[in-house]
């Protein structure tokens, strides 16, 4: 990269190699900064432009994840998980992205990972299988059964969706005669949590930090069944704030910090309020078993198409 995020300046050696004149490049400023103003509006006022951040960096800030080890996950069409690593940019050994967190005062970095098929699996149940009429109906359908009964859904939508029964008998028959619609719905929701848990575990391995809780936002974070299962898999509380649109909230916080609405990140953190806290209920042995079965489902899905 031409811009060295570790030193916070343009890499002069790379500029020389690629023959990019330094004068062509903009000044790099923090995420919370007054960059300029709009033209005068109809009331004669110039409005300052004061907060700029990428979606996930803004959401991390909106979730008040200002300390190293704090993590947030956004549950949308995909899922996007960021772990604050403080002032250290940690290279990943697990294929994750090392990125800058929103810069507001102290320089901060994060590990970032993505689940490409999050809420999209619910859309597939609605539009592809027509198991539900509206996306919000998935929780009710999933709750129609006590568990997924050994059904695992691997949402590889770029090719085929793999639906796997872990417990099998001879002659490749499923161990139970019938799979109900609710089992598929439950397996779909669980697939979102399994993938997100994989990300957080990889981040903890990379950083050497253990998260005390996971803060969540985005549309699918409103699903209680999904959030409870996420807490069960991780073995830590999953915390849903009152405001789920934390990307917009984070951008507003960054702008307000630059213009004096708030004096510090600590003052902003006090604005963050809990709507619901999901404590893990599943025994750790059972959670470990479910994670191992998920890994087996992934292995069965690999190499399904040959050549």
Short mmCIF file of C-alpha atoms in Angstrom, two decimals:
data_model
loop_
_atom_site.label_atom_id
_atom_site.label_comp_id
_atom_site.label_asym_id
_atom_site.label_seq_id
_atom_site.Cartn_x
_atom_site.Cartn_y
_atom_site.Cartn_z
CA UNK A 1 0.00 0.00 0.00
CA UNK A 2 1.22 3.48 -0.79
CA UNK A 3 0.03 4.69 2.62
CA UNK A 4 1.81 3.10 5.58
CA UNK A 5 -0.86 2.61 8.25
CA UNK A 6 1.77 1.74 10.86
CA UNK A 7 3.67 5.03 10.53
CA UNK A 8 0.66 7.11 9.49
CA UNK A 9 2.32 8.56 6.39
CA UNK A 10 2.81 7.96 2.68
CA UNK A 11 5.52 5.44 1.88
CA UNK A 12 8.12 7.54 0.06
CA UNK A 13 9.97 4.49 -1.27
CA UNK A 14 6.84 3.08 -2.93
CA UNK A 15 5.99 6.51 -4.32
CA UNK A 16 9.43 6.58 -5.92
CA UNK A 17 9.13 3.04 -7.33
CA UNK A 18 5.70 3.69 -8.86
CA UNK A 19 6.66 7.23 -9.90
CA UNK A 20 3.74 8.83 -8.08
CA UNK A 21 4.40 12.52 -7.32
CA UNK A 22 3.78 13.26 -3.64
CA UNK A 23 2.03 16.50 -4.60
CA UNK A 24 -0.76 14.49 -6.29
CA UNK A 25 -1.77 12.78 -3.05
CA UNK A 26 -4.14 14.22 -0.46
CA UNK A 27 -3.35 14.98 3.15
CA UNK A 28 -4.47 12.04 5.30
CA UNK A 29 -6.54 13.20 8.27
CA UNK A 30 -8.19 11.39 11.22
CA UNK A 31 -11.71 9.98 10.98
CA UNK A 32 -12.92 12.63 13.43
CA UNK A 33 -11.86 15.97 11.97
CA UNK A 34 -13.42 19.09 10.45
CA UNK A 35 -12.51 18.69 6.77
CA UNK A 36 -14.45 21.68 5.50
CA UNK A 37 -17.97 23.02 5.32
CA UNK A 38 -20.91 22.91 2.97
CA UNK A 39 -22.06 25.94 1.06
CA UNK A 40 -24.40 28.19 3.01
CA UNK A 41 -27.84 26.67 3.36
CA UNK A 42 -31.13 28.51 3.12
CA UNK A 43 -30.67 29.74 6.70
CA UNK A 44 -27.27 31.16 5.87
CA UNK A 45 -25.32 28.56 7.83
CA UNK A 46 -22.29 26.55 6.71
CA UNK A 47 -22.50 22.99 8.00
CA UNK A 48 -19.17 21.38 8.96
CA UNK A 49 -18.21 18.07 7.36
CA UNK A 50 -16.57 16.37 10.30
CA UNK A 51 -16.78 12.57 10.37
CA UNK A 52 -15.61 10.07 7.75
CA UNK A 53 -15.15 6.32 8.22
CA UNK A 54 -15.77 3.05 6.43
CA UNK A 55 -18.98 1.22 7.30
CA UNK A 56 -17.48 -1.32 9.68
CA UNK A 57 -15.05 1.13 11.29
CA UNK A 58 -17.97 3.47 11.94
CA UNK A 59 -20.01 0.59 13.41
CA UNK A 60 -17.11 -0.37 15.70
CA UNK A 61 -16.99 3.21 16.93
CA UNK A 62 -20.79 3.39 17.21
CA UNK A 63 -20.67 0.28 19.42
CA UNK A 64 -18.19 2.11 21.69
CA UNK A 65 -15.61 -0.64 21.18
CA UNK A 66 -12.80 1.73 22.07
CA UNK A 67 -10.55 -0.68 23.98
CA UNK A 68 -8.35 -3.54 22.78
CA UNK A 69 -10.18 -6.86 22.94
CA UNK A 70 -13.64 -5.37 22.35
CA UNK A 71 -15.48 -6.82 19.35
CA UNK A 72 -18.63 -6.15 17.36
CA UNK A 73 -20.45 -8.13 14.69
CA UNK A 74 -22.86 -6.63 12.16
CA UNK A 75 -25.51 -9.10 10.98
CA UNK A 76 -26.76 -8.03 7.57
CA UNK A 77 -26.88 -9.80 4.20
CA UNK A 78 -23.34 -10.74 5.20
CA UNK A 79 -21.74 -10.49 8.63
CA UNK A 80 -18.79 -8.26 9.42
CA UNK A 81 -16.82 -8.80 12.60
CA UNK A 82 -14.14 -6.44 13.90
CA UNK A 83 -11.92 -6.88 16.95
CA UNK A 84 -10.17 -3.81 18.34
CA UNK A 85 -6.45 -4.57 18.78
CA UNK A 86 -5.54 -1.20 20.29
CA UNK A 87 -2.40 0.54 19.09
CA UNK A 88 -0.94 -2.62 17.56
CA UNK A 89 -1.54 -3.60 13.91
CA UNK A 90 -1.53 -7.39 14.17
CA UNK A 91 -0.86 -9.42 11.00
CA UNK A 92 -3.27 -12.36 10.73
CA UNK A 93 -2.23 -15.98 10.37
CA UNK A 94 -5.82 -16.92 9.54
CA UNK A 95 -6.50 -14.89 6.42
CA UNK A 96 -8.15 -11.97 8.20
CA UNK A 97 -7.69 -8.29 7.32
CA UNK A 98 -5.52 -6.02 9.44
CA UNK A 99 -7.16 -2.61 9.24
CA UNK A 100 -7.26 0.80 10.86
CA UNK A 101 -10.07 1.42 13.30
CA UNK A 102 -11.71 4.84 13.14
CA UNK A 103 -9.05 7.35 14.17
CA UNK A 104 -10.27 9.67 16.89
CA UNK A 105 -7.46 10.60 19.23
CA UNK A 106 -5.25 7.58 19.89
CA UNK A 107 -4.25 5.53 16.84
CA UNK A 108 -6.14 2.22 16.85
CA UNK A 109 -6.19 -0.89 14.68
CA UNK A 110 -8.50 -3.87 14.25
CA UNK A 111 -8.76 -7.35 12.80
CA UNK A 112 -11.63 -7.67 10.34
CA UNK A 113 -13.37 -10.74 8.96
CA UNK A 114 -16.46 -11.32 6.83
CA UNK A 115 -19.20 -13.93 6.56
CA UNK A 116 -20.40 -13.61 2.98
CA UNK A 117 -23.70 -15.39 3.57
CA UNK A 118 -25.44 -14.14 6.69
CA UNK A 119 -28.96 -12.81 6.31
CA UNK A 120 -28.80 -13.91 2.67
CA UNK A 121 -29.47 -17.47 3.82
CA UNK A 122 -32.80 -16.26 5.26
CA UNK A 123 -33.60 -14.59 1.94
CA UNK A 124 -32.92 -17.93 0.26
CA UNK A 125 -35.40 -19.65 2.57
CA UNK A 126 -37.93 -16.97 1.62
CA UNK A 127 -37.34 -16.56 -2.12
CA UNK A 128 -35.68 -19.84 -3.09
CA UNK A 129 -37.43 -22.48 -1.00
CA UNK A 130 -40.49 -20.33 -0.16
CA UNK A 131 -40.53 -21.73 3.37
CA UNK A 132 -41.45 -18.33 4.77
CA UNK A 133 -43.31 -15.30 3.42
CA UNK A 134 -41.26 -12.66 5.25
CA UNK A 135 -37.73 -12.77 6.58
CA UNK A 136 -38.95 -12.03 10.11
CA UNK A 137 -40.93 -15.29 10.02
CA UNK A 138 -37.77 -17.40 10.12
CA UNK A 139 -37.45 -17.29 13.91
CA UNK A 140 -41.00 -18.56 14.44
CA UNK A 141 -40.42 -21.41 11.98
CA UNK A 142 -37.08 -22.29 13.60
CA UNK A 143 -38.75 -22.34 17.03
CA UNK A 144 -41.30 -24.90 15.80
CA UNK A 145 -38.67 -27.57 16.53
CA UNK A 146 -36.56 -27.97 19.70
CA UNK A 147 -33.27 -28.16 17.77
CA UNK A 148 -31.88 -28.73 14.27
CA UNK A 149 -31.93 -32.52 14.86
CA UNK A 150 -28.48 -33.02 13.35
CA UNK A 151 -29.15 -30.93 10.23
CA UNK A 152 -26.37 -28.55 9.17
CA UNK A 153 -26.67 -26.05 6.33
CA UNK A 154 -23.44 -24.92 4.67
CA UNK A 155 -24.42 -21.73 2.77
CA UNK A 156 -22.05 -21.92 -0.20
CA UNK A 157 -24.29 -19.88 -2.49
CA UNK A 158 -21.62 -19.31 -5.10
CA UNK A 159 -22.10 -22.93 -6.08
CA UNK A 160 -24.72 -25.05 -4.30
CA UNK A 161 -26.26 -24.92 -0.89
CA UNK A 162 -25.15 -28.02 0.99
CA UNK A 163 -27.64 -29.51 3.43
CA UNK A 164 -26.04 -32.20 5.55
CA UNK A 165 -27.33 -34.70 8.10
CA UNK A 166 -24.46 -35.46 10.45
CA UNK A 167 -25.95 -38.62 11.93
CA UNK A 168 -26.32 -41.14 9.07
CA UNK A 169 -27.10 -44.84 8.71
CA UNK A 170 -25.92 -47.30 6.11
CA UNK A 171 -26.99 -46.94 2.47
CA UNK A 172 -26.61 -43.14 2.86
CA UNK A 173 -29.99 -42.72 4.50
CA UNK A 174 -30.66 -40.00 7.06
CA UNK A 175 -30.97 -41.21 10.63
CA UNK A 176 -34.50 -39.83 10.88
CA UNK A 177 -37.26 -40.46 8.37
CA UNK A 178 -38.34 -36.85 7.96
CA UNK A 179 -36.70 -33.45 8.03
CA UNK A 180 -39.19 -30.75 8.92
CA UNK A 181 -39.20 -27.22 7.53
CA UNK A 182 -38.29 -25.99 10.99
CA UNK A 183 -35.08 -28.04 11.00
CA UNK A 184 -33.94 -26.34 7.79
CA UNK A 185 -34.83 -22.88 9.15
CA UNK A 186 -32.99 -23.58 12.38
CA UNK A 187 -29.94 -24.93 10.57
CA UNK A 188 -29.93 -21.80 8.39
CA UNK A 189 -29.87 -19.46 11.39
CA UNK A 190 -27.27 -21.60 13.12
CA UNK A 191 -25.01 -21.42 10.06
CA UNK A 192 -24.75 -17.65 10.57
CA UNK A 193 -23.66 -18.12 14.18
CA UNK A 194 -21.20 -20.91 13.35
CA UNK A 195 -19.44 -18.78 10.73
CA UNK A 196 -19.29 -15.76 13.04
CA UNK A 197 -17.88 -17.90 15.86
CA UNK A 198 -15.18 -19.17 13.47
CA UNK A 199 -14.16 -15.56 12.81
CA UNK A 200 -13.97 -14.50 16.44
CA UNK A 201 -12.00 -17.59 17.41
CA UNK A 202 -9.51 -16.87 14.59
CA UNK A 203 -9.17 -13.26 15.78
CA UNK A 204 -8.51 -14.37 19.33
CA UNK A 205 -5.80 -16.72 18.08
CA UNK A 206 -4.17 -13.94 16.06
CA UNK A 207 -4.33 -11.29 18.78
CA UNK A 208 -3.83 -13.43 21.89
CA UNK A 209 -6.81 -11.60 23.38
CA UNK A 210 -9.97 -13.19 24.78
CA UNK A 211 -13.17 -11.25 24.23
CA UNK A 212 -15.40 -10.74 27.26
CA UNK A 213 -18.51 -10.07 25.17
CA UNK A 214 -19.65 -9.60 21.58
CA UNK A 215 -21.62 -6.46 20.71
CA UNK A 216 -24.05 -6.95 17.84
CA UNK A 217 -25.97 -4.80 15.39
CA UNK A 218 -27.66 -4.99 12.00
CA UNK A 219 -31.07 -6.29 10.99
CA UNK A 220 -30.55 -9.96 11.85
CA UNK A 221 -29.33 -9.02 15.33
CA UNK A 222 -33.01 -8.55 16.21
CA UNK A 223 -33.46 -12.35 16.05
CA UNK A 224 -33.38 -13.62 19.65
CA UNK A 225 -32.89 -17.27 18.68
CA UNK A 226 -29.83 -16.43 16.58
CA UNK A 227 -28.32 -14.20 19.26
CA UNK A 228 -28.83 -16.81 21.99
CA UNK A 229 -27.22 -19.51 19.87
CA UNK A 230 -24.32 -17.15 19.13
CA UNK A 231 -23.76 -16.65 22.86
CA UNK A 232 -23.99 -20.42 23.43
CA UNK A 233 -21.34 -21.17 20.81
CA UNK A 234 -18.93 -18.46 21.98
CA UNK A 235 -19.41 -18.97 25.70
CA UNK A 236 -19.53 -15.20 26.26
CA UNK A 237 -22.43 -12.75 26.47
CA UNK A 238 -23.85 -11.34 23.25
CA UNK A 239 -25.03 -7.78 23.81
CA UNK A 240 -27.61 -6.02 21.64
CA UNK A 241 -27.76 -2.22 21.98
CA UNK A 242 -30.85 -0.06 21.78
CA UNK A 243 -29.65 1.38 18.47
CA UNK A 244 -29.00 -1.31 15.84
CA UNK A 245 -27.99 1.15 13.09
CA UNK A 246 -24.58 1.67 14.63
CA UNK A 247 -22.84 2.52 11.34
CA UNK A 248 -24.77 5.79 11.03
CA UNK A 249 -24.48 6.32 14.79
CA UNK A 250 -20.70 5.89 14.67
CA UNK A 251 -20.35 8.44 11.86
CA UNK A 252 -22.46 10.88 13.89
CA UNK A 253 -20.30 10.29 16.97
CA UNK A 254 -17.14 10.97 14.96
CA UNK A 255 -18.59 14.22 13.62
CA UNK A 256 -19.87 15.27 17.04
CA UNK A 257 -16.49 14.60 18.63
CA UNK A 258 -14.75 16.81 16.08
CA UNK A 259 -17.23 19.67 16.53
CA UNK A 260 -17.43 19.63 20.32
CA UNK A 261 -20.81 17.98 20.81
CA UNK A 262 -18.95 15.37 22.86
CA UNK A 263 -15.61 16.00 24.56
CA UNK A 264 -14.13 12.50 24.57
CA UNK A 265 -14.59 8.88 23.57
CA UNK A 266 -15.38 8.14 27.19
CA UNK A 267 -18.31 10.54 27.09
CA UNK A 268 -19.52 8.87 23.88
CA UNK A 269 -19.24 5.42 25.46
CA UNK A 270 -21.72 6.53 28.13
CA UNK A 271 -24.31 7.10 25.37
CA UNK A 272 -24.24 3.38 24.46
CA UNK A 273 -27.17 1.55 26.08
CA UNK A 274 -28.05 -2.16 26.27
CA UNK A 275 -31.38 -3.38 24.91
CA UNK A 276 -30.85 -7.08 25.70
CA UNK A 277 -28.03 -9.25 26.96
CA UNK A 278 -27.84 -12.93 25.95
CA UNK A 279 -25.93 -15.05 28.45
CA UNK A 280 -24.56 -18.43 27.27
CA UNK A 281 -26.75 -21.30 28.47
CA UNK A 282 -25.33 -24.27 26.60
CA UNK A 283 -22.75 -26.40 28.42
CA UNK A 284 -19.26 -25.88 26.99
CA UNK A 285 -18.91 -29.60 26.21
CA UNK A 286 -22.11 -29.48 24.15
CA UNK A 287 -21.02 -26.26 22.42
CA UNK A 288 -17.69 -27.87 21.52
CA UNK A 289 -19.51 -30.88 20.11
CA UNK A 290 -21.73 -28.67 17.96
CA UNK A 291 -18.69 -26.78 16.63
CA UNK A 292 -16.93 -30.06 15.76
CA UNK A 293 -20.05 -31.27 13.92
CA UNK A 294 -20.14 -27.97 12.01
CA UNK A 295 -16.52 -28.55 10.97
CA UNK A 296 -17.47 -32.04 9.77
CA UNK A 297 -20.30 -30.55 7.72
CA UNK A 298 -17.84 -28.11 6.14
CA UNK A 299 -15.49 -30.95 5.25
CA UNK A 300 -18.30 -32.93 3.65
CA UNK A 301 -19.27 -29.91 1.57
CA UNK A 302 -15.73 -29.41 0.26
CA UNK A 303 -14.93 -30.90 -3.11
CA UNK A 304 -18.59 -31.72 -3.78
CA UNK A 305 -18.12 -30.83 -7.41
CA UNK A 306 -15.12 -32.45 -9.04
CA UNK A 307 -13.16 -31.07 -11.94
#
